[in-house]
Amino acid sequence: MLYKFDVMLLNVNHLWKKYKNFVANEDVTLHVDEGEIVALLGPNGAGKTTLVKQVYGELYPTKGEIEVLGGKPWEGKIKRKMGVIPQECVPYGDLTVEDNLYYIARIKGLDRNTAQRNVQDIMEKLDLSKRKKVMTRDLSGGLKRRLLIGMALVNSPSLIILDEPTTGLDPEARRDVWNLLLSLKEQGKGMLLTTHYLDEAERLADRIYFLNRKVISEGTPSQIKEKFSAYYEVIDYSTGKTYYVKEDEIKDFVAKLNGRFEVRLPSLEEIYLKVINNDS
């Protein structure tokens, strides 16, 4: 059963972040509601990580407002309600998998019984139970990343900030994380996601912001495709050829095809490259 949520969890309003003469974020406005995943897409150096660090309270904005869960992101009571996966972070190497999860749950304010229960649940969902007594320093890079995801989720946060969450994971592990995030979305969790995987954004995101210091474009994946697509892709499976056909010519073109074919808008990756290159 799907539920409809309409409570705003995050509101970023005309946000600026400057370092002397360098502008990292320029007049950025965005929001995240309950039960939705919002993706930030942009090239390296576009200000994505700078933006999310302000959202979870590691950096202060130069100008503008951020409201998270009804408060300011640097307030302790607000931090305890968030789950965060920073881009450059590793678990505590001298603790076991289980202890990493348990101690972060306690730091987030969970009582002992709730912490223990949540730890067992997260380890099962992320396929970490068999490694619960393994010292974290002995884990592979992918498993450390999976543990970080667990540490972000163990306090059952209302808002989850994910900065490149699936970097280093194999395709099967990525799919497992996707399924977990989608299940959390159905429970009403809100998520702000940065990723370089365009298929990840297209698969998970309800809305997407193209960011290159400032917001270049925003909308659902289908809205962005419709806005920036001047043609359709037509794949003729009988010949293996792909054609690029203008919208006003598509009906006449497909009428001449025999056998199996597919008509689709260009991929989000193609549109992303077009938008970002035009802005550069």
Short mmCIF file of C-alpha atoms in Angstrom, two decimals:
data_model
loop_
_atom_site.label_atom_id
_atom_site.label_comp_id
_atom_site.label_asym_id
_atom_site.label_seq_id
_atom_site.Cartn_x
_atom_site.Cartn_y
_atom_site.Cartn_z
CA MET A 1 0.00 0.00 0.00
CA LEU A 2 1.38 3.43 -0.94
CA TYR A 3 0.80 6.48 1.20
CA LYS A 4 0.76 10.14 0.23
CA PHE A 5 2.89 12.49 2.32
CA ASP A 6 2.91 16.27 2.09
CA VAL A 7 5.05 17.47 5.02
CA MET A 8 8.17 19.42 4.09
CA LEU A 9 11.23 18.00 5.85
CA LEU A 10 13.89 20.23 4.30
CA ASN A 11 13.57 23.76 2.98
CA VAL A 12 16.62 25.50 1.48
CA ASN A 13 15.82 29.11 0.60
CA HIS A 14 18.13 31.38 -1.45
CA LEU A 15 21.28 29.78 -0.06
CA TRP A 16 24.75 31.20 -0.74
CA LYS A 17 28.12 29.80 0.32
CA LYS A 18 31.22 31.88 -0.42
CA TYR A 19 34.91 31.36 0.28
CA LYS A 20 36.62 34.75 -0.14
CA ASN A 21 36.25 35.35 -3.90
CA PHE A 22 34.94 31.86 -4.71
CA VAL A 23 31.20 31.12 -4.81
CA ALA A 24 30.41 27.45 -4.10
CA ASN A 25 26.61 27.80 -3.93
CA GLU A 26 24.73 30.64 -5.58
CA ASP A 27 21.14 31.43 -4.58
CA VAL A 28 20.11 27.76 -4.25
CA THR A 29 16.48 27.00 -3.40
CA LEU A 30 15.17 23.45 -3.03
CA HIS A 31 13.01 21.31 -0.78
CA VAL A 32 12.45 17.70 0.24
CA ASP A 33 9.07 16.40 1.40
CA GLU A 34 8.10 13.30 3.32
CA GLY A 35 8.10 10.18 1.19
CA GLU A 36 10.27 11.47 -1.64
CA ILE A 37 13.81 11.12 -2.88
CA VAL A 38 15.42 14.26 -4.32
CA ALA A 39 18.64 13.91 -6.33
CA LEU A 40 21.37 16.49 -6.92
CA LEU A 41 23.24 16.01 -10.19
CA GLY A 42 26.24 18.00 -11.31
CA PRO A 43 29.91 17.72 -12.30
CA ASN A 44 32.80 17.58 -9.84
CA GLY A 45 33.19 20.97 -8.20
CA ALA A 46 29.54 21.90 -8.79
CA GLY A 47 28.90 22.54 -5.07
CA LYS A 48 26.87 19.41 -4.27
CA THR A 49 28.91 18.32 -1.26
CA THR A 50 29.19 21.90 0.00
CA LEU A 51 25.41 22.14 -0.14
CA VAL A 52 24.69 18.90 1.72
CA LYS A 53 27.29 19.74 4.39
CA GLN A 54 25.22 22.84 5.14
CA VAL A 55 22.06 20.76 5.22
CA TYR A 56 23.44 18.47 7.92
CA GLY A 57 25.13 21.27 9.85
CA GLU A 58 28.84 20.78 9.17
CA LEU A 59 29.06 24.13 7.36
CA TYR A 60 27.21 27.40 7.92
CA PRO A 61 25.72 29.28 4.96
CA THR A 62 27.05 32.70 4.02
CA LYS A 63 23.53 33.89 3.25
CA GLY A 64 20.08 32.34 3.03
CA GLU A 65 18.02 29.99 5.17
CA ILE A 66 17.95 26.24 5.86
CA GLU A 67 15.14 24.64 7.83
CA VAL A 68 15.44 20.94 8.65
CA LEU A 69 12.64 19.08 10.44
CA GLY A 70 11.32 22.35 11.83
CA GLY A 71 14.67 23.58 13.17
CA LYS A 72 18.23 24.49 12.26
CA PRO A 73 20.58 21.74 11.05
CA TRP A 74 23.29 22.51 13.63
CA GLU A 75 20.92 21.97 16.59
CA GLY A 76 21.61 18.74 18.49
CA LYS A 77 17.97 17.69 18.62
CA ILE A 78 17.74 18.07 14.82
CA LYS A 79 21.00 16.22 14.15
CA ARG A 80 19.68 13.23 16.10
CA LYS A 81 16.69 13.02 13.74
CA MET A 82 18.84 12.94 10.59
CA GLY A 83 20.81 10.16 8.98
CA VAL A 84 23.95 11.18 7.09
CA ILE A 85 26.35 9.41 4.74
CA PRO A 86 29.18 11.87 4.03
CA GLN A 87 31.18 11.43 0.85
CA GLU A 88 34.54 11.06 2.56
CA CYS A 89 34.01 9.03 5.71
CA VAL A 90 34.98 5.61 7.05
CA PRO A 91 33.65 3.58 9.99
CA TYR A 92 35.74 3.14 13.14
CA GLY A 93 38.33 0.54 12.18
CA ASP A 94 38.99 -0.68 15.74
CA LEU A 95 35.34 -1.57 16.33
CA THR A 96 33.36 -4.50 14.97
CA VAL A 97 30.54 -4.03 12.49
CA GLU A 98 27.98 -4.55 15.23
CA ASP A 99 29.67 -2.12 17.64
CA ASN A 100 29.91 0.61 14.99
CA LEU A 101 26.17 0.40 14.51
CA TYR A 102 25.38 0.13 18.22
CA TYR A 103 27.49 3.07 19.37
CA ILE A 104 26.24 5.42 16.67
CA ALA A 105 22.67 4.44 17.65
CA ARG A 106 23.42 5.35 21.26
CA ILE A 107 25.07 8.62 20.22
CA LYS A 108 21.89 9.42 18.30
CA GLY A 109 19.93 9.07 21.54
CA LEU A 110 18.39 5.60 21.24
CA ASP A 111 17.93 3.60 24.46
CA ARG A 112 19.83 0.32 24.80
CA ASN A 113 16.99 -2.02 23.81
CA THR A 114 15.92 0.05 20.80
CA ALA A 115 19.53 0.39 19.69
CA GLN A 116 20.12 -3.37 19.87
CA ARG A 117 16.89 -4.08 18.00
CA ASN A 118 17.64 -1.56 15.26
CA VAL A 119 21.20 -2.83 14.86
CA GLN A 120 20.02 -6.40 14.26
CA ASP A 121 17.41 -5.19 11.78
CA ILE A 122 19.87 -3.05 9.82
CA MET A 123 22.51 -5.80 9.68
CA GLU A 124 19.94 -8.19 8.25
CA LYS A 125 18.69 -5.72 5.64
CA LEU A 126 22.22 -4.88 4.50
CA ASP A 127 23.48 -8.47 4.60
CA LEU A 128 25.99 -7.70 7.36
CA SER A 129 24.83 -10.19 9.99
CA LYS A 130 27.47 -12.81 9.14
CA ARG A 131 30.17 -10.17 9.58
CA LYS A 132 28.88 -8.56 12.77
CA LYS A 133 31.94 -9.57 14.82
CA VAL A 134 34.46 -8.67 12.10
CA MET A 135 36.73 -5.72 12.85
CA THR A 136 35.81 -2.94 10.46
CA ARG A 137 39.41 -2.35 9.39
CA ASP A 138 39.35 -5.86 7.86
CA LEU A 139 36.33 -5.17 5.62
CA SER A 140 36.54 -4.47 1.90
CA GLY A 141 35.84 -0.96 0.67
CA GLY A 142 32.38 -1.95 -0.53
CA LEU A 143 31.44 -3.50 2.82
CA LYS A 144 32.68 -0.42 4.68
CA ARG A 145 30.41 1.67 2.47
CA ARG A 146 27.50 -0.64 3.23
CA LEU A 147 28.22 -0.29 6.96
CA LEU A 148 28.20 3.51 6.63
CA ILE A 149 24.73 3.27 5.11
CA GLY A 150 23.66 1.19 8.09
CA MET A 151 25.11 3.75 10.50
CA ALA A 152 23.07 6.49 8.79
CA LEU A 153 19.85 4.48 9.09
CA VAL A 154 20.18 2.88 12.52
CA ASN A 155 18.41 5.72 14.36
CA SER A 156 15.33 5.50 12.05
CA PRO A 157 15.85 9.08 10.80
CA SER A 158 13.11 11.19 9.27
CA LEU A 159 15.49 12.84 6.79
CA ILE A 160 18.42 11.01 5.22
CA ILE A 161 21.32 12.79 3.49
CA LEU A 162 23.23 10.53 1.09
CA ASP A 163 26.38 11.91 -0.54
CA GLU A 164 27.44 9.35 -3.17
CA PRO A 165 26.03 6.44 -1.10
CA THR A 166 26.72 3.55 -3.48
CA THR A 167 30.28 4.46 -4.51
CA GLY A 168 32.40 1.31 -4.40
CA LEU A 169 29.49 -1.13 -4.32
CA ASP A 170 29.10 -3.89 -6.87
CA PRO A 171 25.93 -3.92 -9.03
CA GLU A 172 24.11 -6.42 -6.82
CA ALA A 173 24.89 -4.47 -3.65
CA ARG A 174 23.78 -1.24 -5.35
CA ARG A 175 20.44 -2.84 -6.19
CA ASP A 176 20.04 -3.97 -2.58
CA VAL A 177 20.64 -0.41 -1.38
CA TRP A 178 18.18 0.93 -3.95
CA ASN A 179 15.50 -1.46 -2.71
CA LEU A 180 16.18 -0.43 0.88
CA LEU A 181 15.91 3.28 0.05
CA LEU A 182 12.67 2.74 -1.87
CA SER A 183 11.19 0.85 1.09
CA LEU A 184 12.18 3.72 3.40
CA LYS A 185 10.53 6.15 1.00
CA GLU A 186 7.27 4.22 1.26
CA GLN A 187 7.49 4.64 5.06
CA GLY A 188 7.55 8.42 4.60
CA LYS A 189 11.29 9.01 4.90
CA GLY A 190 12.68 11.91 2.90
CA MET A 191 16.06 11.67 1.20
CA LEU A 192 18.49 14.10 -0.40
CA LEU A 193 20.84 12.17 -2.66
CA THR A 194 23.94 13.16 -4.59
CA THR A 195 25.20 10.69 -7.16
CA HIS A 196 27.28 10.42 -10.30
CA TYR A 197 25.26 7.39 -11.42
CA LEU A 198 22.60 8.75 -13.76
CA ASP A 199 20.74 5.42 -13.76
CA GLU A 200 20.59 5.65 -9.96
CA ALA A 201 19.00 9.09 -10.08
CA GLU A 202 16.56 8.00 -12.78
CA ARG A 203 15.60 4.87 -10.84
CA LEU A 204 15.23 6.45 -7.40
CA ALA A 205 14.49 10.17 -7.65
CA ASP A 206 11.05 11.73 -7.55
CA ARG A 207 12.61 15.08 -8.41
CA ILE A 208 16.03 16.06 -9.73
CA TYR A 209 18.01 19.28 -9.43
CA PHE A 210 20.78 19.92 -11.96
CA LEU A 211 23.34 21.87 -9.95
CA ASN A 212 26.39 23.73 -11.20
CA ARG A 213 26.99 26.17 -8.36
CA LYS A 214 23.37 27.29 -8.88
CA VAL A 215 20.26 25.34 -9.83
CA ILE A 216 20.17 25.06 -13.61
CA SER A 217 16.99 23.03 -13.91
CA GLU A 218 14.59 21.12 -11.67
CA GLY A 219 11.72 18.69 -12.12
CA THR A 220 10.69 15.07 -12.17
CA PRO A 221 12.74 12.83 -14.49
CA SER A 222 9.87 12.81 -17.01
CA GLN A 223 9.45 16.61 -16.84
CA ILE A 224 13.16 17.13 -17.46
CA LYS A 225 13.14 14.72 -20.37
CA GLU A 226 10.12 16.41 -21.92
CA LYS A 227 11.61 19.89 -21.45
CA PHE A 228 14.99 19.16 -23.02
CA SER A 229 14.16 16.50 -25.58
CA ALA A 230 13.95 17.75 -29.16
CA TYR A 231 13.79 14.23 -30.58
CA TYR A 232 12.86 10.63 -29.84
CA GLU A 233 15.08 7.56 -29.96
CA VAL A 234 13.64 4.81 -32.15
CA ILE A 235 15.31 1.41 -31.77
CA ASP A 236 14.55 -1.01 -34.60
CA TYR A 237 15.19 -4.46 -33.11
CA SER A 238 14.83 -6.17 -36.48
CA THR A 239 17.94 -4.35 -37.79
CA GLY A 240 19.62 -3.30 -34.54
CA LYS A 241 19.71 0.33 -35.67
CA THR A 242 18.85 3.38 -33.57
CA TYR A 243 17.29 6.46 -35.18
CA TYR A 244 16.82 9.98 -33.80
CA VAL A 245 13.51 11.39 -35.00
CA LYS A 246 11.90 14.79 -34.42
CA GLU A 247 8.61 14.81 -32.54
CA ASP A 248 6.51 16.00 -35.50
CA GLU A 249 7.92 13.21 -37.68
CA ILE A 250 7.63 10.28 -35.28
CA LYS A 251 4.20 8.96 -36.34
CA ASP A 252 5.08 8.77 -40.03
CA PHE A 253 8.46 7.23 -39.24
CA VAL A 254 7.24 4.35 -37.06
CA ALA A 255 4.40 3.62 -39.50
CA LYS A 256 7.05 2.52 -42.01
CA LEU A 257 8.78 0.09 -39.61
CA ASN A 258 8.20 -3.66 -39.69
CA GLY A 259 8.78 -5.97 -36.74
CA ARG A 260 9.64 -5.04 -33.18
CA PHE A 261 10.76 -1.53 -32.24
CA GLU A 262 10.92 0.81 -29.27
CA VAL A 263 10.27 4.54 -29.06
CA ARG A 264 11.64 6.49 -26.10
CA LEU A 265 12.88 9.87 -25.02
CA PRO A 266 16.66 10.32 -24.72
CA SER A 267 18.18 9.02 -21.51
CA LEU A 268 18.65 11.24 -18.49
CA GLU A 269 22.41 10.92 -19.00
CA GLU A 270 22.22 12.42 -22.50
CA ILE A 271 20.07 15.30 -21.26
CA TYR A 272 22.36 15.88 -18.26
CA LEU A 273 25.40 16.18 -20.51
CA LYS A 274 23.54 18.58 -22.80
CA VAL A 275 22.36 20.82 -19.94
CA ILE A 276 25.67 20.88 -18.06
CA ASN A 277 27.73 21.52 -21.22
CA ASN A 278 25.46 24.37 -22.23
CA ASP A 279 25.88 25.94 -18.79
CA SER A 280 29.69 25.62 -18.78
#
